[in-house]
PDB file of C-alpha atoms in Angstrom:
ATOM      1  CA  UNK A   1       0.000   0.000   0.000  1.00  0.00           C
ATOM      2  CA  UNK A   2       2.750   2.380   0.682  1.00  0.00           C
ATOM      3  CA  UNK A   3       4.146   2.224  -2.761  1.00  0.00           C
ATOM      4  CA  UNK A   4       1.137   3.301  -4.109  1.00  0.00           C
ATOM      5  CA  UNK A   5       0.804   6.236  -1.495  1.00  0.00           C
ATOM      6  CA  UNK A   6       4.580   7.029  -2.414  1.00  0.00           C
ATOM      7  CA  UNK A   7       3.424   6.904  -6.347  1.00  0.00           C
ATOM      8  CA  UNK A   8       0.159   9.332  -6.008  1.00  0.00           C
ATOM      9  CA  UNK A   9       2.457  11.991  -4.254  1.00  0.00           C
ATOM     10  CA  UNK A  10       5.171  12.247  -6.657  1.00  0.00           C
ATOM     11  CA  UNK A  11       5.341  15.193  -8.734  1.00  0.00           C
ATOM     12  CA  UNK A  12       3.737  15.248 -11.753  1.00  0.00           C
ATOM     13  CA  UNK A  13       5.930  15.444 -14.905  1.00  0.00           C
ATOM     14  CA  UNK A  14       4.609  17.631 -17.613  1.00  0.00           C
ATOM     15  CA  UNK A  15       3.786  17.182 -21.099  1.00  0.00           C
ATOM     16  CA  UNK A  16       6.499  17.047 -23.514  1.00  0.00           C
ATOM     17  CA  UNK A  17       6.873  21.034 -24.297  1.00  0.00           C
ATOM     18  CA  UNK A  18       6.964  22.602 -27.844  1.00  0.00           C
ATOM     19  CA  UNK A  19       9.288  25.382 -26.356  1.00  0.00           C
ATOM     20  CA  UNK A  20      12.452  25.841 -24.857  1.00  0.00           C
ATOM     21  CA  UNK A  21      11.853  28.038 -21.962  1.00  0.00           C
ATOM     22  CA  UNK A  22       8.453  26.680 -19.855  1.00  0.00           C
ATOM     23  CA  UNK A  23       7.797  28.489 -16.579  1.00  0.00           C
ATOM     24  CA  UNK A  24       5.643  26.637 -14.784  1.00  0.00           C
ATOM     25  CA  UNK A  25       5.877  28.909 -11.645  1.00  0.00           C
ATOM     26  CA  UNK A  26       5.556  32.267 -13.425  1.00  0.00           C
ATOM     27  CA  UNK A  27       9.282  33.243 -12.440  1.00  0.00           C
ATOM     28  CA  UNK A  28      10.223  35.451 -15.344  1.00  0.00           C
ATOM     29  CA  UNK A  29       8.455  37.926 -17.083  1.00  0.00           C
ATOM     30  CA  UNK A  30       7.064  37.556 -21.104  1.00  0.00           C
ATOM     31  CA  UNK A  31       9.628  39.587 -22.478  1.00  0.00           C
ATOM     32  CA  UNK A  32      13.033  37.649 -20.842  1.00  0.00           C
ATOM     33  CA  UNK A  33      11.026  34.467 -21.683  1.00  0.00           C
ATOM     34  CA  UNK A  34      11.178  35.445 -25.337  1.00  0.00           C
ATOM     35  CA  UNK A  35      14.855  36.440 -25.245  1.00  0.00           C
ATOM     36  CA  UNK A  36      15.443  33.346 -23.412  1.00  0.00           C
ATOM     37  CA  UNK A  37      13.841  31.439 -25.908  1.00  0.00           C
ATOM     38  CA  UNK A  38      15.339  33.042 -28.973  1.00  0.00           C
ATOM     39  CA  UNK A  39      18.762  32.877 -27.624  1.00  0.00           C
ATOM     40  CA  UNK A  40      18.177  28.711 -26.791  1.00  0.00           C
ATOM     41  CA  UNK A  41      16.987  28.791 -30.850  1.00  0.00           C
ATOM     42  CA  UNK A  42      19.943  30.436 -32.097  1.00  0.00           C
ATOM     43  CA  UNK A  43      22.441  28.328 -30.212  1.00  0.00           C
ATOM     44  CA  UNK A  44      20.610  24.914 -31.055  1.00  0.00           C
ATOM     45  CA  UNK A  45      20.738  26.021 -35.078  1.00  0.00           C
ATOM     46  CA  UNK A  46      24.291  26.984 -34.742  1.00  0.00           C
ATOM     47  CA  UNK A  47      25.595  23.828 -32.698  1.00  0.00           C
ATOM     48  CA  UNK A  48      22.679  21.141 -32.951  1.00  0.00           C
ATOM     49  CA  UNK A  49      22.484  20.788 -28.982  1.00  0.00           C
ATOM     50  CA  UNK A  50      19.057  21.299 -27.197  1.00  0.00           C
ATOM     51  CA  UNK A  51      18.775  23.266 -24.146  1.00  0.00           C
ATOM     52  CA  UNK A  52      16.000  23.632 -22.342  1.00  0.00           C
ATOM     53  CA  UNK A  53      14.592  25.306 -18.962  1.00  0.00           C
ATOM     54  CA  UNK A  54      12.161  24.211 -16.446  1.00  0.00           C
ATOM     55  CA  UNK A  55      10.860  26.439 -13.770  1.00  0.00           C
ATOM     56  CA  UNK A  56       8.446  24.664 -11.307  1.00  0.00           C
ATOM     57  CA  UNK A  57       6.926  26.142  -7.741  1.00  0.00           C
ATOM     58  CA  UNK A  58       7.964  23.304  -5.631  1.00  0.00           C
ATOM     59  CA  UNK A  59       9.176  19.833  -5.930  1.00  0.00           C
ATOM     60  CA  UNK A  60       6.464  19.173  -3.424  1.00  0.00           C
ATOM     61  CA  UNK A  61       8.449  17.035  -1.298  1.00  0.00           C
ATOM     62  CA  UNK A  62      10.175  14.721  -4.102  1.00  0.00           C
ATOM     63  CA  UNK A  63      13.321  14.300  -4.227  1.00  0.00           C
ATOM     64  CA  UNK A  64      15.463  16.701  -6.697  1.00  0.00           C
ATOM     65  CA  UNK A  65      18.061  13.938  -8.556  1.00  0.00           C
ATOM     66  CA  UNK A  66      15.315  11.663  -9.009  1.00  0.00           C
ATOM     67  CA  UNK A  67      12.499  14.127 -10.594  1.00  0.00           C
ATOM     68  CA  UNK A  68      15.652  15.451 -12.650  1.00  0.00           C
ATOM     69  CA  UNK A  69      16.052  12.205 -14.540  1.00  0.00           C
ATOM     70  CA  UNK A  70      12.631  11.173 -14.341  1.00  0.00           C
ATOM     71  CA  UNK A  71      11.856  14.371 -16.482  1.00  0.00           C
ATOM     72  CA  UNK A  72      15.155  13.410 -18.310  1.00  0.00           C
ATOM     73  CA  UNK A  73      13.705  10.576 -19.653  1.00  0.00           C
ATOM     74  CA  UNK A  74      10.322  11.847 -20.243  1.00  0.00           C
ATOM     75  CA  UNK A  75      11.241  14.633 -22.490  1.00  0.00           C
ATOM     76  CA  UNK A  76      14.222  13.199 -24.342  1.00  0.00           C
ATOM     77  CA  UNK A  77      16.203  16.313 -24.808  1.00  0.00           C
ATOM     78  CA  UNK A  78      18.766  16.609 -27.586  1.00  0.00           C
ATOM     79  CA  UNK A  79      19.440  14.562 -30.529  1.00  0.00           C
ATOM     80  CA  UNK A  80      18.892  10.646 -30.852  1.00  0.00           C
ATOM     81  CA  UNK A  81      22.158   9.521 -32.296  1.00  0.00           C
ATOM     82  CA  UNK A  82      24.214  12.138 -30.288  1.00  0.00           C
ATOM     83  CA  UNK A  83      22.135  12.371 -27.331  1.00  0.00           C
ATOM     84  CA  UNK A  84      23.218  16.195 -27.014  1.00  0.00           C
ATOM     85  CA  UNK A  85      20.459  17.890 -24.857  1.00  0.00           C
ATOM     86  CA  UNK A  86      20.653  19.758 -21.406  1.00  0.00           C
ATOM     87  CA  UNK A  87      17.726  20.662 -19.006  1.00  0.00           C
ATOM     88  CA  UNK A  88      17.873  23.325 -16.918  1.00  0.00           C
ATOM     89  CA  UNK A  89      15.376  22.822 -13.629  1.00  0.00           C
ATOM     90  CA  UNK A  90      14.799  25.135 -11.142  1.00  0.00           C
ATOM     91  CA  UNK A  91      12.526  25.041  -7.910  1.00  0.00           C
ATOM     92  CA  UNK A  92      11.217  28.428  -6.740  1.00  0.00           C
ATOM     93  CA  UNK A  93       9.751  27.538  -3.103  1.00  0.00           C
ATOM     94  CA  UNK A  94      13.108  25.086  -2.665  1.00  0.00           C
ATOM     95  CA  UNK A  95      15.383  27.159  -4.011  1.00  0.00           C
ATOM     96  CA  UNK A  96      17.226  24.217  -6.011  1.00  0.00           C
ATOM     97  CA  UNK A  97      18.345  23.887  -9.321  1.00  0.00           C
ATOM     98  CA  UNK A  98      19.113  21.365 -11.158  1.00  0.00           C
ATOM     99  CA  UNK A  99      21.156  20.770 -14.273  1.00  0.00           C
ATOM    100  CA  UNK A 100      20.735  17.483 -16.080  1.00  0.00           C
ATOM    101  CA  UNK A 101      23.609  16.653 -18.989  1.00  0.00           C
ATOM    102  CA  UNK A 102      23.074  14.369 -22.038  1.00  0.00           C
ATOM    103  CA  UNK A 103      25.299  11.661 -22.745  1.00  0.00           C
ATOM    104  CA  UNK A 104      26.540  13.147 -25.567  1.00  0.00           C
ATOM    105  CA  UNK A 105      27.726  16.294 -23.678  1.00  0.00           C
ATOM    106  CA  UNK A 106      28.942  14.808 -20.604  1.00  0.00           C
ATOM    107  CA  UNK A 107      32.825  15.165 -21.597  1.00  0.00           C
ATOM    108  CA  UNK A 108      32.789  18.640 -22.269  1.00  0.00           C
ATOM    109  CA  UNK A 109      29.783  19.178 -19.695  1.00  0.00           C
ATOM    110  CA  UNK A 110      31.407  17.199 -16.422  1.00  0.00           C
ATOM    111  CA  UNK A 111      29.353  17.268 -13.570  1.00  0.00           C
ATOM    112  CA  UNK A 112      32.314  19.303 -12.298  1.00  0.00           C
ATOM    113  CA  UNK A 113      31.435  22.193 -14.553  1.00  0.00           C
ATOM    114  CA  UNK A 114      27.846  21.675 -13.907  1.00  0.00           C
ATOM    115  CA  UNK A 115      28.350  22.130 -11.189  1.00  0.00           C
ATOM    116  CA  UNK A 116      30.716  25.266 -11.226  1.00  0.00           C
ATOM    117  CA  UNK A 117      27.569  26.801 -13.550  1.00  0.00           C
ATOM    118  CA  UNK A 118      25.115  26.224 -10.897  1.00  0.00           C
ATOM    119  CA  UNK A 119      27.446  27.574  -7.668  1.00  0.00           C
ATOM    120  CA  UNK A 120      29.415  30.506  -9.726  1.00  0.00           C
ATOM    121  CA  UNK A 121      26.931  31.257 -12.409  1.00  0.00           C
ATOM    122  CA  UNK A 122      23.189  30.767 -11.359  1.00  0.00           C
ATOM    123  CA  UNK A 123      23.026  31.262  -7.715  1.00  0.00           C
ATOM    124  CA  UNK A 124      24.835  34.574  -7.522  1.00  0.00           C
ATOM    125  CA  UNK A 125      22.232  36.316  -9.686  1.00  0.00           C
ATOM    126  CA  UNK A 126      19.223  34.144  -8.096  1.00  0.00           C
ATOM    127  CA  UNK A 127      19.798  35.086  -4.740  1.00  0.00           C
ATOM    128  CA  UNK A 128      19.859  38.867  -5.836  1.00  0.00           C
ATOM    129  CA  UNK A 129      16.280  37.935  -7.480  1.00  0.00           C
ATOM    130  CA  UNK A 130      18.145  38.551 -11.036  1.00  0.00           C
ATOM    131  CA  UNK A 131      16.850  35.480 -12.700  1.00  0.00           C
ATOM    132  CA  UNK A 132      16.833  35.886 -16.220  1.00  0.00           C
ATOM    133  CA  UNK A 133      20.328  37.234 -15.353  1.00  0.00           C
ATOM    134  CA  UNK A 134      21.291  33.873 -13.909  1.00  0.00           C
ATOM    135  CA  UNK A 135      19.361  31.682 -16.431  1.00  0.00           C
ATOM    136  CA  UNK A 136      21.315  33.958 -19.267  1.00  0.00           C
ATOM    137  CA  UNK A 137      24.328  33.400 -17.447  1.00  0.00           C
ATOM    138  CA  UNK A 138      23.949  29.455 -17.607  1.00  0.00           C
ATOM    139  CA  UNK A 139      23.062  29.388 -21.194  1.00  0.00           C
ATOM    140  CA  UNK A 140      26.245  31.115 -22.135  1.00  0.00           C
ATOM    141  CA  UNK A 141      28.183  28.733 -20.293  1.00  0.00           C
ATOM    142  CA  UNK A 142      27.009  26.015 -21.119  1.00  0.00           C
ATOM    143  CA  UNK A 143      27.232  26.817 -25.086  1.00  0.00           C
ATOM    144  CA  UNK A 144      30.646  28.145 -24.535  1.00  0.00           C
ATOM    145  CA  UNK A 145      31.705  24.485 -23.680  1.00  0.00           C
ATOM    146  CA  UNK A 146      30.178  23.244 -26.809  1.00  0.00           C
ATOM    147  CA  UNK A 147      32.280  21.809 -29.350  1.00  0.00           C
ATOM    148  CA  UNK A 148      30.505  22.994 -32.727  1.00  0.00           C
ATOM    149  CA  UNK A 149      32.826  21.295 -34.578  1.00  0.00           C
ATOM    150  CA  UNK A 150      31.980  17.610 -32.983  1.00  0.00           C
ATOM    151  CA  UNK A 151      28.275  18.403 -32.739  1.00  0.00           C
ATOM    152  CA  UNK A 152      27.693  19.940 -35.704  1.00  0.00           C
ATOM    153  CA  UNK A 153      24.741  17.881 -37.923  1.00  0.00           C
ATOM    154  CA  UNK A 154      26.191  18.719 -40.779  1.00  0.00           C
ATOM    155  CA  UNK A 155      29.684  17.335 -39.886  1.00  0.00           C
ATOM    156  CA  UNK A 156      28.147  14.071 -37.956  1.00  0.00           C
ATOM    157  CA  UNK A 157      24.819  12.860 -40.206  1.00  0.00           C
ATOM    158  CA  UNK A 158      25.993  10.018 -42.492  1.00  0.00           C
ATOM    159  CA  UNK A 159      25.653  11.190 -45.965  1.00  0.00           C
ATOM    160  CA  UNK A 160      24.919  14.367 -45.967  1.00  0.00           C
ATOM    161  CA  UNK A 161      27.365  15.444 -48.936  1.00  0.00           C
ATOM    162  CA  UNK A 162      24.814  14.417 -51.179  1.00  0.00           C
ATOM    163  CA  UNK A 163      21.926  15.873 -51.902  1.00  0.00           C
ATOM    164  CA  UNK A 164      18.646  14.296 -52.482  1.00  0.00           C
ATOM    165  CA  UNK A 165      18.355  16.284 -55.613  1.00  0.00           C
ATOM    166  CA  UNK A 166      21.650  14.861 -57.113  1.00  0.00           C
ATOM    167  CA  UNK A 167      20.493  11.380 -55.992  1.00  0.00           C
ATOM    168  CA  UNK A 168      17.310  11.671 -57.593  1.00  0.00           C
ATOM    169  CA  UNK A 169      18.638  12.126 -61.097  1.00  0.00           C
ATOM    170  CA  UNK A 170      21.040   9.334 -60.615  1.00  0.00           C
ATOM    171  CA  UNK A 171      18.405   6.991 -59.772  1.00  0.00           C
ATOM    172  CA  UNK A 172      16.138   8.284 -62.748  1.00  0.00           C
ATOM    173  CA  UNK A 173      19.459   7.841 -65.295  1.00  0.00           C
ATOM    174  CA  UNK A 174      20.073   4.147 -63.773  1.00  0.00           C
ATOM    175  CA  UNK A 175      16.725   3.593 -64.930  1.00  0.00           C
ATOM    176  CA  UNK A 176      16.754   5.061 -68.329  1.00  0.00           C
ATOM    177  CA  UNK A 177      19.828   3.232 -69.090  1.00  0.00           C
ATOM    178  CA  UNK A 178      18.580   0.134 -67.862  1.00  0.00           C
ATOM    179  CA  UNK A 179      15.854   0.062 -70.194  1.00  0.00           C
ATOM    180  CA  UNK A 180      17.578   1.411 -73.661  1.00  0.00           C
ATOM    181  CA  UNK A 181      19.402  -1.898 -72.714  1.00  0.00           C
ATOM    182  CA  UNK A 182      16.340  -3.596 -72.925  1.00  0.00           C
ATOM    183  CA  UNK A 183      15.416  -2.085 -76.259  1.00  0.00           C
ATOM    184  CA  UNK A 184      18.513  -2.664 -77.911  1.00  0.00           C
ATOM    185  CA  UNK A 185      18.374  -6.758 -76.929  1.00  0.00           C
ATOM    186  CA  UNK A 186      14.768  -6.884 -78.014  1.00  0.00           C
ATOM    187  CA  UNK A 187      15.716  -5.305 -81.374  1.00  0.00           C
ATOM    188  CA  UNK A 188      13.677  -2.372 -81.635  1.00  0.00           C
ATOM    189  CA  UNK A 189      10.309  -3.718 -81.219  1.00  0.00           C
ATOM    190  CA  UNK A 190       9.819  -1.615 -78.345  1.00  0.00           C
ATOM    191  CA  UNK A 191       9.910   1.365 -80.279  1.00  0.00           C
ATOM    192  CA  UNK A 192       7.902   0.060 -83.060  1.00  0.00           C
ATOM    193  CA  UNK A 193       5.138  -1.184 -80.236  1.00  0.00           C
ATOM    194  CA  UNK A 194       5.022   0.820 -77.647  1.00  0.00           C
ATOM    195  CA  UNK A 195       2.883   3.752 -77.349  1.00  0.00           C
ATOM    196  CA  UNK A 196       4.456   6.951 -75.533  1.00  0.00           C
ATOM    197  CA  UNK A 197       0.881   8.518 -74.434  1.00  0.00           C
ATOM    198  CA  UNK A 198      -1.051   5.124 -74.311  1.00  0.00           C
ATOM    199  CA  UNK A 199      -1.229   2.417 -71.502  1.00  0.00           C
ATOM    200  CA  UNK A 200      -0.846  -0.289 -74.174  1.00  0.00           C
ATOM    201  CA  UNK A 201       2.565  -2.384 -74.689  1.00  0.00           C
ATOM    202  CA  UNK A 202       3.042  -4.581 -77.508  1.00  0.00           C
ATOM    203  CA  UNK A 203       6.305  -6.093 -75.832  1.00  0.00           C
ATOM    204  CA  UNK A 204       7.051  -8.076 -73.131  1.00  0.00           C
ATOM    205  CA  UNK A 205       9.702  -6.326 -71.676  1.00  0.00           C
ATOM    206  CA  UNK A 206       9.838  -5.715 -67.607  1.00  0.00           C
ATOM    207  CA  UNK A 207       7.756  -2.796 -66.357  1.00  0.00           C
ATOM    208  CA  UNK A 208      10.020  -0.374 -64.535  1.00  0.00           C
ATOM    209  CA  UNK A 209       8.800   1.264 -61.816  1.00  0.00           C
ATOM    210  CA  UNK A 210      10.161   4.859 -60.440  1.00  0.00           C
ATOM    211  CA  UNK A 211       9.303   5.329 -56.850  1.00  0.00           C
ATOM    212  CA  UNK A 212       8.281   8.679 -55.943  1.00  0.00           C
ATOM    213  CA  UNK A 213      10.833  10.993 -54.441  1.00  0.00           C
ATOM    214  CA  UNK A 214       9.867  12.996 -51.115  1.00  0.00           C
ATOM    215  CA  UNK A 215      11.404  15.838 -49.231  1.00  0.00           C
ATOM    216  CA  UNK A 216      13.118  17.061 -52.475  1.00  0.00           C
ATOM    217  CA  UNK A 217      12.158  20.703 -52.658  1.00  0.00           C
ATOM    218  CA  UNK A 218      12.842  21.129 -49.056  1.00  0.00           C
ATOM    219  CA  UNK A 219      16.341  22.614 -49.347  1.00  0.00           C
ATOM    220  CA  UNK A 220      18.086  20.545 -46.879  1.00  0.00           C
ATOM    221  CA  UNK A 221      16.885  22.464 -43.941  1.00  0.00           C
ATOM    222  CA  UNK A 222      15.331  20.599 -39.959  1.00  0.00           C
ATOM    223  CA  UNK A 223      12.275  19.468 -40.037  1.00  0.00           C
ATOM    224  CA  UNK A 224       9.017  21.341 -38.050  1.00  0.00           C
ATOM    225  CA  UNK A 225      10.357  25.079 -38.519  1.00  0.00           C
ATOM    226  CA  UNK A 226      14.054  24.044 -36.528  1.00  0.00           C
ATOM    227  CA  UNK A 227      14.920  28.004 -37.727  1.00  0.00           C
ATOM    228  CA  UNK A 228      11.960  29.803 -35.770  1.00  0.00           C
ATOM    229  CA  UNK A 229      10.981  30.064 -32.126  1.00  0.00           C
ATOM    230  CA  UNK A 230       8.564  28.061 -32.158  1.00  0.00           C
ATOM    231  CA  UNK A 231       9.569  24.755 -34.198  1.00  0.00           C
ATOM    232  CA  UNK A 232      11.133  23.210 -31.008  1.00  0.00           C
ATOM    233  CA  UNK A 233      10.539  20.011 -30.594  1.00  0.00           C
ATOM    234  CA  UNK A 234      13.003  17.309 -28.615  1.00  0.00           C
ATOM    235  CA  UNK A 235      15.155  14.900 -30.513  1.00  0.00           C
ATOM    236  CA  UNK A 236      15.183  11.804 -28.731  1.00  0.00           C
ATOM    237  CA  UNK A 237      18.254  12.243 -26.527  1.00  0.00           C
ATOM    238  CA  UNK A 238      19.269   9.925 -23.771  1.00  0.00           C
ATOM    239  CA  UNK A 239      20.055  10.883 -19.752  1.00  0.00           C
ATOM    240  CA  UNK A 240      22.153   8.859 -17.514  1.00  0.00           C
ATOM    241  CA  UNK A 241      22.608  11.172 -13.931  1.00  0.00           C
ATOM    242  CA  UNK A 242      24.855  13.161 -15.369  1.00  0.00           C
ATOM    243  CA  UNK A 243      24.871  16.600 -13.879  1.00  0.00           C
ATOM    244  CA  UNK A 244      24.713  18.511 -11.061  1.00  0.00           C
ATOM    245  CA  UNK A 245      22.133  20.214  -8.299  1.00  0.00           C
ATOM    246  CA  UNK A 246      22.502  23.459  -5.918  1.00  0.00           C
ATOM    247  CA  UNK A 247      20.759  26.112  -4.416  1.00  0.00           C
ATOM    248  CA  UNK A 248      20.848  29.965  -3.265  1.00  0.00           C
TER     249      UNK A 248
END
């Protein structure tokens, strides 16, 4: 019975957001939310990591580490194969914060430096009641220990030096040459039989088939708006502990 008393009180995790910054406890005001948010956007298109912040009243009795990964693993921060997302979570009533690494960022992100963020960085400004200050603060250091070079998609996705495009017409020349070949072993019949405009053949060659082609006009960009504000969505990155909690 007590496990099931234990499960009713634990905080509840929200929904997956569709933004970066999501203040829960009404912390910052519109306008630093929307810097917040557009700074997150710019460093996410220029490096391909995922940041996002959490602000929540209370943790309502639960304890910080384990809500931290619980949420972790709920919203899947950061990119699938490079599992390069960070989560920023901060408790207004407790005055915690928490700062949850990816496993793709823990060597450059140690919980050392985490933790240095959280102590040198956030809770300076916090207890001073500057806390877009403090949240700016974090997000600067955190980006400034990204290597854009390693975590750039365009230097890590497999086969991205070609372009759909260019694919496309090598698939649709495979296929014309494949059947001149055709023509020229049945001896011309197929020209002499076939009708260009018609659905009628008067030869049994193979029918050739050219699958359709999708995604080709869409300029090699992220899907679901990745440029604006308000195309965030997470990536499937992984969370293993990595991190590091404090207060002010």
């Amino acid at each position: 019975m007590l496990p099931v008393v234990l499960l009713a009180l634990a905080l509840v995790i929200p929904p997956v957001p569709s933004q970066r910054v999501n203040d829960y406890a009404g912390l910052l005001p519109a306008d630093a939310r929307g810097r917040l948010e557009s700074t997150l956007a710019q460093r996410e298109s220029a490096t391909g990591a995922q940041m996002v912040i959490a602000i929540f009243p209370s943790l309502e009795g639960e304890s910080l580490e384990d809500f931290g990964i619980r949420l972790a693993e709920r919203w899947r921060v950061g990119q699938k194969s490079l599992d390069n997302g960070v989560i920023l979570l901060v408790f207004v009533k407790e005055r915690r914060v928490r700062m949850e690494v990816g496993y793709g960022l823990e060597p450059v992100l140690t919980d050392a430096v985490a933790s240095q963020i959280v102590r040198e960085t956030i809770a300076p400004r916090f207890r001073e009641q500057r806390y877009a200050a403090g949240l700016q603060g974090a997000v600067d250091a955190v980006f400034a220990r990204v290597d854009t070079k390693a975590l750039s998609p365009a230097r890590r996705s497999p086969g991205r030096g070609v372009s759909p495009w260019t694919l496309a017409v090598l698939g649709v020349f495979g296929v014309v040459v494949v059947m001149l070949a055709i023509d020229a072993m049945s001896g011309g019949r197929a020209r002499r039989n076939a009708y260009v405009a018609g659905g009628r053949r008067g030869w049994d060659s193979p029918t050739v088939i050219v699958p359709p082609i999708w995604g080709m006009g869409g300029g090699g960009g992220r899907g679901g708006g990745g440029e604006s504000d308000s195309g965030f969505s997470a990536g499937g990155g992984s969370f293993g502990g990595g991190g590091a909690s404090g207060d002010w």
